[in-house]
Structures are given as structure tokens and as C-alpha cells.
JSON list of C-alpha atoms in Angstrom, two decimals:
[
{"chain": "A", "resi": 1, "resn": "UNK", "atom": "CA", "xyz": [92.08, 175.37, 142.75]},
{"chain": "A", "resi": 2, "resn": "UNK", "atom": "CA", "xyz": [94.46, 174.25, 145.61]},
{"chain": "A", "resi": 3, "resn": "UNK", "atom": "CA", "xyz": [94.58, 177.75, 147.26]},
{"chain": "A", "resi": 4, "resn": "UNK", "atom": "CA", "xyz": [90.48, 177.95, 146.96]},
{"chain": "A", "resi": 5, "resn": "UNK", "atom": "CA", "xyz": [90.20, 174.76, 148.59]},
{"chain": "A", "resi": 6, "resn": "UNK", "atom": "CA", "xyz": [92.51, 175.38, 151.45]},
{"chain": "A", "resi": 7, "resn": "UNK", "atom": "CA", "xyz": [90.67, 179.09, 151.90]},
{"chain": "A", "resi": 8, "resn": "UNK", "atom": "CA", "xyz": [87.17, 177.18, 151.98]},
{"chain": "A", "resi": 9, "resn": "UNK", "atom": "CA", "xyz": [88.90, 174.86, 154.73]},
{"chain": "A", "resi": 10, "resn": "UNK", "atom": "CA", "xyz": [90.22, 177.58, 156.67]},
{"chain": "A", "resi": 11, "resn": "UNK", "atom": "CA", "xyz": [87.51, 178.40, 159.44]},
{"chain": "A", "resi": 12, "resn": "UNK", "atom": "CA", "xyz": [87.65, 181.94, 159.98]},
{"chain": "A", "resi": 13, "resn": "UNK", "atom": "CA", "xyz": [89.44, 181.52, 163.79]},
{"chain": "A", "resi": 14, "resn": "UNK", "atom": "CA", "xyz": [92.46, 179.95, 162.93]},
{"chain": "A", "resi": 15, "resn": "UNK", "atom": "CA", "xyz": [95.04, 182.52, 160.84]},
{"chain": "A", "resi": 16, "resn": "UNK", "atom": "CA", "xyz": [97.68, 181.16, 158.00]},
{"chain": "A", "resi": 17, "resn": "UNK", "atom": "CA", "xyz": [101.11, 182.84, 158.60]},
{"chain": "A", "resi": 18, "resn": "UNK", "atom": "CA", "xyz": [103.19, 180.34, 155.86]},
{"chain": "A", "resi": 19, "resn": "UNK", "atom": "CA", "xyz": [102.43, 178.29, 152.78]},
{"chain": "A", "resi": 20, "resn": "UNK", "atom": "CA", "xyz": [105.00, 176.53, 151.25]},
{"chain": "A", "resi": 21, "resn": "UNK", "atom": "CA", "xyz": [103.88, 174.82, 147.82]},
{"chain": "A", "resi": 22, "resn": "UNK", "atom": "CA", "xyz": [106.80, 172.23, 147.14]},
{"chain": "A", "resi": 23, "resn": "UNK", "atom": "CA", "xyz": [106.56, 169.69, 143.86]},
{"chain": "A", "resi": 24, "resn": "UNK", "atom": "CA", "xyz": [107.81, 166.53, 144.55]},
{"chain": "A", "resi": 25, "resn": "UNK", "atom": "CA", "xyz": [108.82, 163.59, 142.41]},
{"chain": "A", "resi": 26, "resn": "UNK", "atom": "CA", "xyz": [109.77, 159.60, 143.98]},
{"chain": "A", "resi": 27, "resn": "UNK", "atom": "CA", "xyz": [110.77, 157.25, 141.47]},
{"chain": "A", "resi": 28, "resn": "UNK", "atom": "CA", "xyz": [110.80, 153.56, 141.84]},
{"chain": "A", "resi": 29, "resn": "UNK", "atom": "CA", "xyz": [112.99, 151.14, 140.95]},
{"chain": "A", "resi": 30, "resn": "UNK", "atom": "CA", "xyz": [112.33, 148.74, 138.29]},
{"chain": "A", "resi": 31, "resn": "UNK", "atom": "CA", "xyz": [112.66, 144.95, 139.24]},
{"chain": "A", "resi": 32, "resn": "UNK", "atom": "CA", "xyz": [112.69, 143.70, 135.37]},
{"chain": "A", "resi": 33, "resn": "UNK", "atom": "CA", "xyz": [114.81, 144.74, 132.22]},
{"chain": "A", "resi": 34, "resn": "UNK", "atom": "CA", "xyz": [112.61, 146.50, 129.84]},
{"chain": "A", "resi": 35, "resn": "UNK", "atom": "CA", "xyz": [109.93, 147.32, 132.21]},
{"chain": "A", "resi": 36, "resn": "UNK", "atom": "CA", "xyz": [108.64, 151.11, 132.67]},
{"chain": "A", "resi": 37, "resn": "UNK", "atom": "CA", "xyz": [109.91, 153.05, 135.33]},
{"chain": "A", "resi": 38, "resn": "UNK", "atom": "CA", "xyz": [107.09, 153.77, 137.98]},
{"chain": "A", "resi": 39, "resn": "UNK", "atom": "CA", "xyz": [106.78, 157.77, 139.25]},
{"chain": "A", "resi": 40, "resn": "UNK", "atom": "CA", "xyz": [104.57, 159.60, 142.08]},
{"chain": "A", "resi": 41, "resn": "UNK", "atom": "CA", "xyz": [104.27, 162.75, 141.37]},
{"chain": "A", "resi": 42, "resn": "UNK", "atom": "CA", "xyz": [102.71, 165.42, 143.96]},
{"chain": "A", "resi": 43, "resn": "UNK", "atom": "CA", "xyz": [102.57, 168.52, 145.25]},
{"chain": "A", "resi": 44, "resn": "UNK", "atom": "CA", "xyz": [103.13, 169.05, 148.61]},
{"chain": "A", "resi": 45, "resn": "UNK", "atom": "CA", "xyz": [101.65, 172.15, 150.56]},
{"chain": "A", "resi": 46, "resn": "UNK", "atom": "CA", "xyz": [103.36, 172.98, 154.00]},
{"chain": "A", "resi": 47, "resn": "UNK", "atom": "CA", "xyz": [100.82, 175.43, 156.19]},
{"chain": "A", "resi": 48, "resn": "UNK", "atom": "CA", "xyz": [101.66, 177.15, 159.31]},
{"chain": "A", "resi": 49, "resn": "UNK", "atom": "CA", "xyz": [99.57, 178.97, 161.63]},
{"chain": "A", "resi": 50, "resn": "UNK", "atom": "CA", "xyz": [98.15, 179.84, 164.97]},
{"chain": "A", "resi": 51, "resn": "UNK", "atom": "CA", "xyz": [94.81, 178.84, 166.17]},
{"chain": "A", "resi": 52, "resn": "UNK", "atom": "CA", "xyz": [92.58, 179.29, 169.27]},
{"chain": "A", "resi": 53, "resn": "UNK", "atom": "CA", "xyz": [92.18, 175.92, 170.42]},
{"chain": "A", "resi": 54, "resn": "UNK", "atom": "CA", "xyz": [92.86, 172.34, 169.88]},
{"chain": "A", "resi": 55, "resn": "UNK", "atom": "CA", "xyz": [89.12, 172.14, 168.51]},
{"chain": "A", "resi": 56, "resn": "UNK", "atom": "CA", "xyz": [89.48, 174.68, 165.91]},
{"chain": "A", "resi": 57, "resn": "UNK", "atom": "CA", "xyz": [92.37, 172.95, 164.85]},
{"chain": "A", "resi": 58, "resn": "UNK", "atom": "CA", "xyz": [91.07, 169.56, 164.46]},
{"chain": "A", "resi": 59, "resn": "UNK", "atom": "CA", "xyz": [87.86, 170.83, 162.43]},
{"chain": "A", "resi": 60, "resn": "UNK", "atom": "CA", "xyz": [90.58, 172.66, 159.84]},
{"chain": "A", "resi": 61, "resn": "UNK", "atom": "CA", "xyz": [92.56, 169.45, 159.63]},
{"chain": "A", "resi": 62, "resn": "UNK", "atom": "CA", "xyz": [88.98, 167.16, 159.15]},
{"chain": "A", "resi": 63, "resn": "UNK", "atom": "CA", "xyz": [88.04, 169.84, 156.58]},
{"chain": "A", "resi": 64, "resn": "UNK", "atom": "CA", "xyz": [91.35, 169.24, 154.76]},
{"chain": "A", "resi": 65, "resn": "UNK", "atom": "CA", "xyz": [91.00, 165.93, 154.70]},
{"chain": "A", "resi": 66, "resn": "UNK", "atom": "CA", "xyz": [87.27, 165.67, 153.34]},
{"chain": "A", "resi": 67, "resn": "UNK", "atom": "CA", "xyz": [88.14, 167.75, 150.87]},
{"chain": "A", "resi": 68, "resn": "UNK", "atom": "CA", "xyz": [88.79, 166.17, 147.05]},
{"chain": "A", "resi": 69, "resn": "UNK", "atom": "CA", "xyz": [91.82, 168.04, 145.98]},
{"chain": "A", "resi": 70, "resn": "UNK", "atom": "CA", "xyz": [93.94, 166.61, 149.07]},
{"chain": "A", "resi": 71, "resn": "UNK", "atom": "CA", "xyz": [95.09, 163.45, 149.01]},
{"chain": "A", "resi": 72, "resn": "UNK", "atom": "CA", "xyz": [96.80, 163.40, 152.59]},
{"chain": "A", "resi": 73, "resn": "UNK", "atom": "CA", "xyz": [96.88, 165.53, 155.43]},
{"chain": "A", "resi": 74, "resn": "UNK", "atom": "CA", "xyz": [98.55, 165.25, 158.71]},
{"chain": "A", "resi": 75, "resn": "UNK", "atom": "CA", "xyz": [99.82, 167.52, 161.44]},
{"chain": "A", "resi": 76, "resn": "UNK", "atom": "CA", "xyz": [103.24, 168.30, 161.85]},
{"chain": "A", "resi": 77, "resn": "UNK", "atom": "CA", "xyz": [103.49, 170.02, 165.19]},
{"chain": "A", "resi": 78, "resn": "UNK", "atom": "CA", "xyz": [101.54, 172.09, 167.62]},
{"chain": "A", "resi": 79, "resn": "UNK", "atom": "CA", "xyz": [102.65, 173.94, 170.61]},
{"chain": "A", "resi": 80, "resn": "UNK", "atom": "CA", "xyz": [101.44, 175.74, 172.98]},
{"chain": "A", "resi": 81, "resn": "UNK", "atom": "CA", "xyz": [102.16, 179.92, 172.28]},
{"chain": "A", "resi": 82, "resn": "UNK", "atom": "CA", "xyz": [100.98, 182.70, 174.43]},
{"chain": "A", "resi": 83, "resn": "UNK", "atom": "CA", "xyz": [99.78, 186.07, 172.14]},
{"chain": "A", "resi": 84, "resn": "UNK", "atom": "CA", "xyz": [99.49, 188.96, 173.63]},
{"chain": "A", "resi": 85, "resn": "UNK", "atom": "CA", "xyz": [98.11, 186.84, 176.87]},
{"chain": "A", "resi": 86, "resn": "UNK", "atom": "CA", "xyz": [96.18, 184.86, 175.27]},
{"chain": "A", "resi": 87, "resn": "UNK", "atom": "CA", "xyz": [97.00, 181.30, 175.02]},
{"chain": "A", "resi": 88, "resn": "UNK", "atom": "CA", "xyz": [97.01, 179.73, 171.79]},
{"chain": "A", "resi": 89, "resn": "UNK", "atom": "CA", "xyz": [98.13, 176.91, 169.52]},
{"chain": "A", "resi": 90, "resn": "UNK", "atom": "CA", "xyz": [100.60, 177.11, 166.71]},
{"chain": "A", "resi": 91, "resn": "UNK", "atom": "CA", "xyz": [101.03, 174.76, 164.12]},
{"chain": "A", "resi": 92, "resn": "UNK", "atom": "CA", "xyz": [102.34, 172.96, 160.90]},
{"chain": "A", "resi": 93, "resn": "UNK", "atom": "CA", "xyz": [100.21, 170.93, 158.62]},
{"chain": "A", "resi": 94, "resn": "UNK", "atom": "CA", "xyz": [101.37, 168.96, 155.47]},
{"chain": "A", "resi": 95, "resn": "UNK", "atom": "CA", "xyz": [98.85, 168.45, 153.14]},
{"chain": "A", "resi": 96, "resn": "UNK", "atom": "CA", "xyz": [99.51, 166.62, 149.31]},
{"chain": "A", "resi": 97, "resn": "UNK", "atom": "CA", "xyz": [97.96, 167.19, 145.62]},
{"chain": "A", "resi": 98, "resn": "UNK", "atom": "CA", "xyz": [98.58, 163.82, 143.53]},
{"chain": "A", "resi": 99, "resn": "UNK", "atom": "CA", "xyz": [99.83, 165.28, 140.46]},
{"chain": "A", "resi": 100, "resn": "UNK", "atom": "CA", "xyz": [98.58, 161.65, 138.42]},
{"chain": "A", "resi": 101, "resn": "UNK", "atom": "CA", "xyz": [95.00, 162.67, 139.08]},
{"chain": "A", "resi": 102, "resn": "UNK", "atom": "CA", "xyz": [92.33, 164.82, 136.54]},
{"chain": "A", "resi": 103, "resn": "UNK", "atom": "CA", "xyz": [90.35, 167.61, 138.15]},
{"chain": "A", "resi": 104, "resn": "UNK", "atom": "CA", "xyz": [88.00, 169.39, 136.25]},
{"chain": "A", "resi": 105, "resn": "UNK", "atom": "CA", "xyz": [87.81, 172.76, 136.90]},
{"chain": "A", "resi": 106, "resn": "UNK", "atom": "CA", "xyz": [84.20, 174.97, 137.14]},
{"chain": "A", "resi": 107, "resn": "UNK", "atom": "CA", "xyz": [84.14, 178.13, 136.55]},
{"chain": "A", "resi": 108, "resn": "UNK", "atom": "CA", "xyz": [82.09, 180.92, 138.79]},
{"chain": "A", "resi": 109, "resn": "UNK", "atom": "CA", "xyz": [79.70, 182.34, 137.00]},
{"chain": "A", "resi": 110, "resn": "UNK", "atom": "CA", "xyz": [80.18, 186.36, 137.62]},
{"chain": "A", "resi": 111, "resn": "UNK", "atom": "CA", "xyz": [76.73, 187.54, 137.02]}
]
């Protein structure tokens, strides 16, 4: 489900070289005896990559975050990197999966 959704954000000019799928867990305190400790639980997916242009870039990172699985998405970094003489921009995004929600999954129908 995650990987599908970060395919159908992926606009064909802009080329994945690293993802990083990371579970993460922060706990918080509890203020009163007795009361139930409070987790977030997520998973986090790290994405690096080179893309044409600034513009390219900011559609993939509007398509991540407009789509329902992610429930954050922010750029990292981007710098400037010349490939094969052609300038281009690399970059990191972080995007996150809240492990508290339900997703219901649909299966393709292969006919």
C-alpha cells in the first residue's frame, strides 16, 4: 500500500535512488499515577532522488501530501547537482504512515 502510493506520486521525471522505511515509536510521559501511557506509533519513509527542476519537485512533494496514506511530508534537502551536464536537483524527502490509523485495502481486480 505505502510503496503503491509513493509509485502513483512519483511523476515519471523525477528518479528514486533510496528508500529507507524506518518504524518509529515516541512515548509520553504520564502526568497521573494509574493513568495509561500515551504512544505514537509511525512509520517513517526517507526518499532520495534527483529531479529535473524545482517544479517537478514541488508537484511530487504536493502529490505526497494529498495523498491518504501520508500523514506528513516535508523536504529535507535539495541541491543543486550537475549529471552528465545537465543541471539537476537532488533531494531528500521524509514522509510518515501513522501506524494508529485503519486503511482498508482494495484489491485489483486481474481480469
Amino acid at each position: 500500500m505505502a510503496l503503491r502510493a509513493v509509485a502513483s506520486c512519483t511523476p515519471e521525471s523525477v528518479t528514486l535512488t533510496s528508500l529507507t522505511m524506518l518504524p518509529k515509536t515516541e512515548r509520553e510521559r504520564v502526568t497521573k499515577p494509574g493513568e495509561p501511557e500515551i504512544k505514537r506509533r509511525w512509520l517513517l519513509f526517507e526518499l532520495r532522488g534527483i529531479s529535473p527542476s524545482d517544479t517537478d519537485l514541488a508537484q511530487f512533494l504536493a502529490s505526497l501530501e494529498s495523498d491518504e496514506v501520508f500523514t506528513r511530508a516535508t523536504v529535507d534537502y535539495t541541491t543543486e547537482k550537475d549529471i552528465y551536464g545537465i543541471e539537476a536537483r537532488e533531494f531528500g524527502i521524509t514522509c510518515e504512515i501513522s501506524l494508529e490509523r485503519d486503511f482498508i485495502l482494495a484489491m485489483e481486480d486481474g481480469s
